[in-house]
Short mmCIF file of C-alpha atoms (C1' of nucleotides) in Angstrom, two decimals:
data_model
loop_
_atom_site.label_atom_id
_atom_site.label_comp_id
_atom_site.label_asym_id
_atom_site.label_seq_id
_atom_site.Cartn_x
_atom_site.Cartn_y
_atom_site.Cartn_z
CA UNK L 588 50.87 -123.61 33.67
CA UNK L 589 51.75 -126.56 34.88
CA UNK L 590 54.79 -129.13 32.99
CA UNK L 591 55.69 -132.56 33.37
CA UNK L 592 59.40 -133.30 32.95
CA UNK L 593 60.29 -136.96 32.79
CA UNK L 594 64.08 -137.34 33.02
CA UNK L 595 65.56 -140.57 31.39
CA UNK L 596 62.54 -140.77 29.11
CA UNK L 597 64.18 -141.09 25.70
CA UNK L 598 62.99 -138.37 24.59
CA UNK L 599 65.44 -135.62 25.10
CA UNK L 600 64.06 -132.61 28.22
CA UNK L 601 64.26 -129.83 26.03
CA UNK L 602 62.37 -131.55 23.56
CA UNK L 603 59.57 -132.62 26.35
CA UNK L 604 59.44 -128.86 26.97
CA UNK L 605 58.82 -128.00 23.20
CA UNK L 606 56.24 -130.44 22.46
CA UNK L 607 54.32 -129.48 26.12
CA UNK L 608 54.85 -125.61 25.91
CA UNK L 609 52.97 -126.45 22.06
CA UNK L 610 50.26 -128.33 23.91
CA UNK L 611 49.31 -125.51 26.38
CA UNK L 612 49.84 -123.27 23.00
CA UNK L 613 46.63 -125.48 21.40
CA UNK L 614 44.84 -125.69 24.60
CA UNK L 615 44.34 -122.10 24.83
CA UNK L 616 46.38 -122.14 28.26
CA UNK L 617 48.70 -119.87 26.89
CA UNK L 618 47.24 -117.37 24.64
CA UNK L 619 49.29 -115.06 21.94
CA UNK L 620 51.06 -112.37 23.47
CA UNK L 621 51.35 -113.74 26.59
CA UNK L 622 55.00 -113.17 28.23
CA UNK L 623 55.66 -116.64 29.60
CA UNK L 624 58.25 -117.68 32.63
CA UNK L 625 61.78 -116.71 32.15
CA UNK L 626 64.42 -119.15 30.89
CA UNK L 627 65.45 -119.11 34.49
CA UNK L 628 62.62 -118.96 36.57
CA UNK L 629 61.33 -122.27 33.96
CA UNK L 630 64.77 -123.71 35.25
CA UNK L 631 64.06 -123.00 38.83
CA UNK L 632 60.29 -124.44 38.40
CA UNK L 633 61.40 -127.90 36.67
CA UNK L 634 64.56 -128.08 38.58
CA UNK L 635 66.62 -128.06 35.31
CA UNK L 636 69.88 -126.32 33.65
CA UNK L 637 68.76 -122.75 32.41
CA UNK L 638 70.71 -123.76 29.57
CA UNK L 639 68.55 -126.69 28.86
CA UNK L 640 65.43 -124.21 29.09
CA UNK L 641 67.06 -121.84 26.96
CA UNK L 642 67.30 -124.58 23.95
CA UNK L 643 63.99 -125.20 23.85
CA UNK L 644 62.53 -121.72 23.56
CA UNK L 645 65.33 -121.17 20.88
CA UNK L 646 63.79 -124.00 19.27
CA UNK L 647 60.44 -122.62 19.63
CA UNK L 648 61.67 -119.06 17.90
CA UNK L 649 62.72 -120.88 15.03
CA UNK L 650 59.57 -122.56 14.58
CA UNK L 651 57.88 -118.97 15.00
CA UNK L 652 55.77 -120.46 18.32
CA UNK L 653 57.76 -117.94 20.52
CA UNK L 654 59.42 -114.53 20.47
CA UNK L 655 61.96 -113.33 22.52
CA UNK L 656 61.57 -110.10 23.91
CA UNK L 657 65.40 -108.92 25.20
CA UNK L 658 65.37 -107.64 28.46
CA UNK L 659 61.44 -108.76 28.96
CA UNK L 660 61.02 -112.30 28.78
CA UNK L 661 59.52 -114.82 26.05
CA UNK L 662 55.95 -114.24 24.38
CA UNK L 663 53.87 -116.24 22.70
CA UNK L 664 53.58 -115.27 18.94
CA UNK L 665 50.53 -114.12 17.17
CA UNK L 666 49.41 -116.81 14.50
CA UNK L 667 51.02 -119.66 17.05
CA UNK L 668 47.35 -121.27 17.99
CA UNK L 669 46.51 -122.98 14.69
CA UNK L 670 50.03 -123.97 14.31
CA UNK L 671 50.16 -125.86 17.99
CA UNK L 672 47.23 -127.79 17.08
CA UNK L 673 48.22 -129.42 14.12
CA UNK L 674 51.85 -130.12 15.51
CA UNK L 675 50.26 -131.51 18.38
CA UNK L 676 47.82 -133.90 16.30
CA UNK L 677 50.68 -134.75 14.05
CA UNK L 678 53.74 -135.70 17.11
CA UNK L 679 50.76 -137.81 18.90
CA UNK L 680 49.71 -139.35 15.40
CA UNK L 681 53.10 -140.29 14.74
CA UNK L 682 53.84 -141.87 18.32
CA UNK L 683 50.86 -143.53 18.35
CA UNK L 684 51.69 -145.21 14.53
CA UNK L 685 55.73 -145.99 16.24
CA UNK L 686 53.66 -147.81 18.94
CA UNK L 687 51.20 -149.87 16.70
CA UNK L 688 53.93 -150.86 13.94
CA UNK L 689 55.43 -152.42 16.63
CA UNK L 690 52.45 -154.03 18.26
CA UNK L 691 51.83 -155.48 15.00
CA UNK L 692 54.72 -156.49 13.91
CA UNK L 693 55.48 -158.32 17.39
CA UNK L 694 52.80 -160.57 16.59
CA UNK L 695 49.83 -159.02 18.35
CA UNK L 696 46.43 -159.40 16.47
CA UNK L 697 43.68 -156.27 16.01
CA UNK L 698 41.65 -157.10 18.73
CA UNK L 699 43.67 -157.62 21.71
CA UNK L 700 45.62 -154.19 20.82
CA UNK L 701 41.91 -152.44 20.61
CA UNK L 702 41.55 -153.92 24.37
CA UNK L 703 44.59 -152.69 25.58
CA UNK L 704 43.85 -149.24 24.10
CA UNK L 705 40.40 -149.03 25.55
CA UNK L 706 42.27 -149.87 29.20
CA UNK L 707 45.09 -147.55 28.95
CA UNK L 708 42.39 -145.16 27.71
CA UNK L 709 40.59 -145.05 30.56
CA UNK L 710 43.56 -145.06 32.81
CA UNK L 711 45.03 -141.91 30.95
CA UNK L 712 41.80 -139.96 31.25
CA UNK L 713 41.25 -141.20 34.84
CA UNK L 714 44.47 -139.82 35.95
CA UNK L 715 44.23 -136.88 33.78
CA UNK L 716 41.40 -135.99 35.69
CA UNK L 717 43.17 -136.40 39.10
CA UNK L 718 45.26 -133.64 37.75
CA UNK L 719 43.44 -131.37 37.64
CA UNK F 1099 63.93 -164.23 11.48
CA UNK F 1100 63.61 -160.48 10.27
CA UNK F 1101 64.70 -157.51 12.55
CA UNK F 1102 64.21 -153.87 11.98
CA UNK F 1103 66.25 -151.71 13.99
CA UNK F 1104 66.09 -147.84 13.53
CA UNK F 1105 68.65 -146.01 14.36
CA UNK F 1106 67.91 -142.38 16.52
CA UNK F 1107 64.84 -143.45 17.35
CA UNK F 1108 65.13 -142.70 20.64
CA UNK F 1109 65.63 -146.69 22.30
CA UNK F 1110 68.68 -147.50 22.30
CA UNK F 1111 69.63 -150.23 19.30
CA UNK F 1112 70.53 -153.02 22.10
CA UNK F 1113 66.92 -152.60 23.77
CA UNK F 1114 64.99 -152.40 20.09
CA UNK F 1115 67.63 -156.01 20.02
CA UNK F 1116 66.04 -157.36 23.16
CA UNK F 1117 62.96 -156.60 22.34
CA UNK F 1118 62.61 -157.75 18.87
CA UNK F 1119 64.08 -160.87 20.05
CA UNK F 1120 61.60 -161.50 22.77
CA UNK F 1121 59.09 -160.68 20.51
CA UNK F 1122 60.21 -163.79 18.09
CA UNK F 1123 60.42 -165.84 20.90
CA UNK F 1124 56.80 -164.73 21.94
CA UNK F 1125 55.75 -165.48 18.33
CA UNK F 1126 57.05 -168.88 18.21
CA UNK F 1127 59.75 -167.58 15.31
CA UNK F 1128 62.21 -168.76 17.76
CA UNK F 1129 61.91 -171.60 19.75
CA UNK F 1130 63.50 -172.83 22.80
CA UNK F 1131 67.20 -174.84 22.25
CA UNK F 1132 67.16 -173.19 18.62
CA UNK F 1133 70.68 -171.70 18.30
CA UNK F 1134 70.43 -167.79 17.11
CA UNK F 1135 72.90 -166.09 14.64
CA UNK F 1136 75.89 -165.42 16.14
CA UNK F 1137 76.81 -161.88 17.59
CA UNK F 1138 79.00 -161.63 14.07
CA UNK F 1139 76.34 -162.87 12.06
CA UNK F 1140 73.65 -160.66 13.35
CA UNK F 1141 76.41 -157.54 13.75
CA UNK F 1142 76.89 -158.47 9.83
CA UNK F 1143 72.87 -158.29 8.88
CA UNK F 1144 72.19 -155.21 10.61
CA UNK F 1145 75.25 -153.51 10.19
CA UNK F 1146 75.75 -153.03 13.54
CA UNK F 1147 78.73 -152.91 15.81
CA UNK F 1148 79.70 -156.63 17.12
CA UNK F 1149 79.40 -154.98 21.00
CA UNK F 1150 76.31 -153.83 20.69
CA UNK F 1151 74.49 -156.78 19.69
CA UNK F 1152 76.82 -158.63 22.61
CA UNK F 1153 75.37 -156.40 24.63
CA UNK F 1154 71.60 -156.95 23.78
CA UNK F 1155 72.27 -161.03 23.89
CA UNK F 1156 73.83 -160.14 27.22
CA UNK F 1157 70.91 -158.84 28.92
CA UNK F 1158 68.84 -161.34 27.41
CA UNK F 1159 71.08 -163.85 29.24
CA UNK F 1160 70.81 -162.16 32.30
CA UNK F 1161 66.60 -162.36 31.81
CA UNK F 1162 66.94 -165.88 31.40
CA UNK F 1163 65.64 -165.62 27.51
CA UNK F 1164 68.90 -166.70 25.91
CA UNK F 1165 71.84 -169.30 27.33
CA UNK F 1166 75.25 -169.02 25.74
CA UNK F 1167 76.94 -172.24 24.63
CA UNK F 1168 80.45 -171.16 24.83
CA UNK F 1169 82.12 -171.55 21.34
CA UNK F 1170 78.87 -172.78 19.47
CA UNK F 1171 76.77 -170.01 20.04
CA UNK F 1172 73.35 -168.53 21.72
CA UNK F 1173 70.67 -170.39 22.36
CA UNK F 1174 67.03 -170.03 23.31
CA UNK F 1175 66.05 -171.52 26.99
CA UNK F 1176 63.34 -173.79 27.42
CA UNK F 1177 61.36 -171.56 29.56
CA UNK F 1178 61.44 -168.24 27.61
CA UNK F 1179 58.37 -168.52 25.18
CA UNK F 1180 56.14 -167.54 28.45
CA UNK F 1181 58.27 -165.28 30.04
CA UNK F 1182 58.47 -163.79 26.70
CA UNK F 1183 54.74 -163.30 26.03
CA UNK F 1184 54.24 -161.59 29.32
CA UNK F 1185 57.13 -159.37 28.86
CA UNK F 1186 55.49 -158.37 25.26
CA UNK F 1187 52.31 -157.61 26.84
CA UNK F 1188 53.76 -155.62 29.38
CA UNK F 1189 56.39 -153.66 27.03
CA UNK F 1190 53.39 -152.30 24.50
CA UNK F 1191 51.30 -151.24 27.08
CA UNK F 1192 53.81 -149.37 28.62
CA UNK F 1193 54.36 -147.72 25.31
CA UNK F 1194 50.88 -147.24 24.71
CA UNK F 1195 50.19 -145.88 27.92
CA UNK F 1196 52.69 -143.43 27.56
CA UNK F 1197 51.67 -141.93 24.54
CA UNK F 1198 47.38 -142.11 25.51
CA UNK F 1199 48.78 -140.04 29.05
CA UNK F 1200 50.72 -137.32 27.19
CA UNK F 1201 47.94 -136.96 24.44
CA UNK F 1202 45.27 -136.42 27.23
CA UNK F 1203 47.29 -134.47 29.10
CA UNK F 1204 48.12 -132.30 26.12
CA UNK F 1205 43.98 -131.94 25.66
CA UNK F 1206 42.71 -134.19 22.59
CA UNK F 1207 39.82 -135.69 23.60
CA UNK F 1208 38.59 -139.30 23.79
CA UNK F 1209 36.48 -139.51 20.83
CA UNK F 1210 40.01 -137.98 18.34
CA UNK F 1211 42.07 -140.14 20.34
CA UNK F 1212 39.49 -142.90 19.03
CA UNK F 1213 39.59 -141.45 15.72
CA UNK F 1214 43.64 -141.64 15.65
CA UNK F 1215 44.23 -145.03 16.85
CA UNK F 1216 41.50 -146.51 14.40
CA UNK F 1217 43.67 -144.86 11.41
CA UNK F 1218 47.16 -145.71 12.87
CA UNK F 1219 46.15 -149.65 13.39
CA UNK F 1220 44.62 -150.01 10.02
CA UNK F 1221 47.86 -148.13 8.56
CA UNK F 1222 49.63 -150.56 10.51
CA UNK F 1223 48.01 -153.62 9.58
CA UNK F 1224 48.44 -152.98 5.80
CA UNK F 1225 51.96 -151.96 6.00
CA UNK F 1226 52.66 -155.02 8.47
CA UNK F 1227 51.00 -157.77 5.17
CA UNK F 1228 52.83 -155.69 3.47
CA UNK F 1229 56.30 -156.65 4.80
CA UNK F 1230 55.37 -160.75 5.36
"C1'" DA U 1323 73.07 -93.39 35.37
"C1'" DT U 1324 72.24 -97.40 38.07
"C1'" DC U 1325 70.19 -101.61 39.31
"C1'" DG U 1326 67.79 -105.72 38.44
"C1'" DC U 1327 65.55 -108.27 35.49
"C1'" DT U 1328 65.64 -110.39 30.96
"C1'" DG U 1329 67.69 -113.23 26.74
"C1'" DT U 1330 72.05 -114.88 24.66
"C1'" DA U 1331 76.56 -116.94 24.13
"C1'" DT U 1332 80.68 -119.47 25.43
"C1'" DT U 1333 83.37 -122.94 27.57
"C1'" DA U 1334 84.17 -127.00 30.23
"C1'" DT U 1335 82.68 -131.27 32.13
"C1'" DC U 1336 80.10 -135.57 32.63
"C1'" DA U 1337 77.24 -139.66 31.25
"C1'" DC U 1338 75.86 -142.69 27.79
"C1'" DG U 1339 74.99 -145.03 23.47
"C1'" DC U 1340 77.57 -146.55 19.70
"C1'" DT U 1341 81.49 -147.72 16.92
"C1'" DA U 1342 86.06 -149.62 16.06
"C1'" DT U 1343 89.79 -152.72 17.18
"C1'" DC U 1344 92.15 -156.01 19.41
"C1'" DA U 1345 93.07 -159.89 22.38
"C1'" DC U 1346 91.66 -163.99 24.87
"C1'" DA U 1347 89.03 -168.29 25.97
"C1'" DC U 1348 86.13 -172.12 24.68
"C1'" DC U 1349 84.26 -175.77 21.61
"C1'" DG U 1350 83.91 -178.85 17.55
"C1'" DA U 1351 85.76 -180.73 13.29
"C1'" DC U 1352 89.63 -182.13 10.80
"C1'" DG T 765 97.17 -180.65 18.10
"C1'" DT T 766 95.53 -177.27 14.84
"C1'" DC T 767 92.20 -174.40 12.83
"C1'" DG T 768 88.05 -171.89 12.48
"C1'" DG T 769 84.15 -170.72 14.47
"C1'" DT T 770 82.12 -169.11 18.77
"C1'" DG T 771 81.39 -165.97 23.15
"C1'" DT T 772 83.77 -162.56 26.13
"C1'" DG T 773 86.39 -158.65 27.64
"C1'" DA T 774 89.12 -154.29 27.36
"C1'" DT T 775 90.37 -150.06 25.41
"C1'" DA T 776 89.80 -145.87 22.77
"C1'" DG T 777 87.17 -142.55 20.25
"C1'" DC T 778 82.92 -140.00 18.64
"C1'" DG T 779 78.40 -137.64 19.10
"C1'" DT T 780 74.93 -135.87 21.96
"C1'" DG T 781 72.03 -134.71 25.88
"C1'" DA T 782 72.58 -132.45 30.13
"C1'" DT T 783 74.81 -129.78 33.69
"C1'" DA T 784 77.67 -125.98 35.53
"C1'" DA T 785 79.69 -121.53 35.66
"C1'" DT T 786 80.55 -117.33 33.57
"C1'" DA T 787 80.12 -113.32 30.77
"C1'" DC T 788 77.76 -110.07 27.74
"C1'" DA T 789 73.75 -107.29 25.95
"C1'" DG T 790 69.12 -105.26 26.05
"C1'" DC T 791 65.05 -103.28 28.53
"C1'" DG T 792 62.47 -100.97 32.35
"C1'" DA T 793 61.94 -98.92 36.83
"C1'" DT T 794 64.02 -96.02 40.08
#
DNA sequence: ATCGCTGTATTATCACGCTATCACACCGAC
DNA sequence: GTCGGTGTGATAGCGTGATAATACAGCGAT
């Protein structure tokens, strides 16, 4: 399990953590009762506040992704799966739209944004693949 | 000349200033040695705080887009429009690269991601005739 | 029971974006 | 010169994301 923290991103760390912990959720990388890193060994990993950790699992109880287990760690709830996967397709949906409104309404015309998705396309998957 | 700013979006209001601004001047809505609204003026349209739309026309001066006439106003320099077009270019695909990296990363394949941006553009597109 | 791990909560501090005022300096029109 | 518009600068306050340090409570192994 491997996360990508990008400080100074505007979007918020603990929120980066949410949205990425939901990702692995829908990929199947972490599977339903799975006990997942503590709030401070996270902290340790990622180099951030344990407080900052903490947030974002609380966030992920409330949305019923996580449960805490006191004095065990953090598990990954039963019906999470489905769940992840259409938060996931719904966050990238919406970013995706945010980044197109504003394509559009900056002036530039349906074909040269269809080029300059194919590139970054290709880019994304190329260094996805470095990855891993 | 027709800004949208949102609030809590997640850019700061001055940057979603600078860019919008750049954008017009990309577009040819602006052109160079026309005199903008005032940082009142604009403050006044957008209900925003006089500072922060200093602020934005501040950096803007500092990129060489805009050139203050003191106690007439802001005006657009003679070289922007191509300055302007390149920094357009370059802002979206940042954006769009962003969003393509975290959505491969997070494990949606090419063919969905395909899928998704053919929906968002259209979506776009219509609500962007919509608005001119 | 004790120890070490865990989650949880509290408080203080800092940086930053934004707002709200106010004062000052410059230019053009009268 | 005066007045009204302009850009510019300074100060204070608010909200929030993030850090830091500390304390408390639950669970399991020993």
């Amino acid at each position: 399990m491997q996360l990508s923290i990008e400080p100074n991103n505007g979007i918020p760390i603990y929120e980066q953590l949410v949205r990425q912990i939901k990702y692995a959720v829908a990929e199947g990388i972490l599977v339903p009762g799975q006990v997942i890193p503590s709030v401070r060994d996270m902290a340790k990993q990622l180099t951030l506040n344990p407080n900052t950790v903490q947030r974002a699992y609380f966030q992920l109880q409330n949305e019923e992704v996580l449960q805490s287990l006191r004095g065990r760690g953090v598990a990954v709830c039963e019906g999470a799966k489905k769940q992840c996967v259409a938060d996931r397709q719904q966050i990238l949906a919406e970013r995706l739209a945010a980044v197109l409104d504003e394509a559009i309404r900056g002036g530039l015309d349906e074909d040269r944004l269809r080029s300059m998705f194919e590139k970054a396309l290709k880019n994304a998957i190329r260094t996805g693949e470095k990855q891993s």
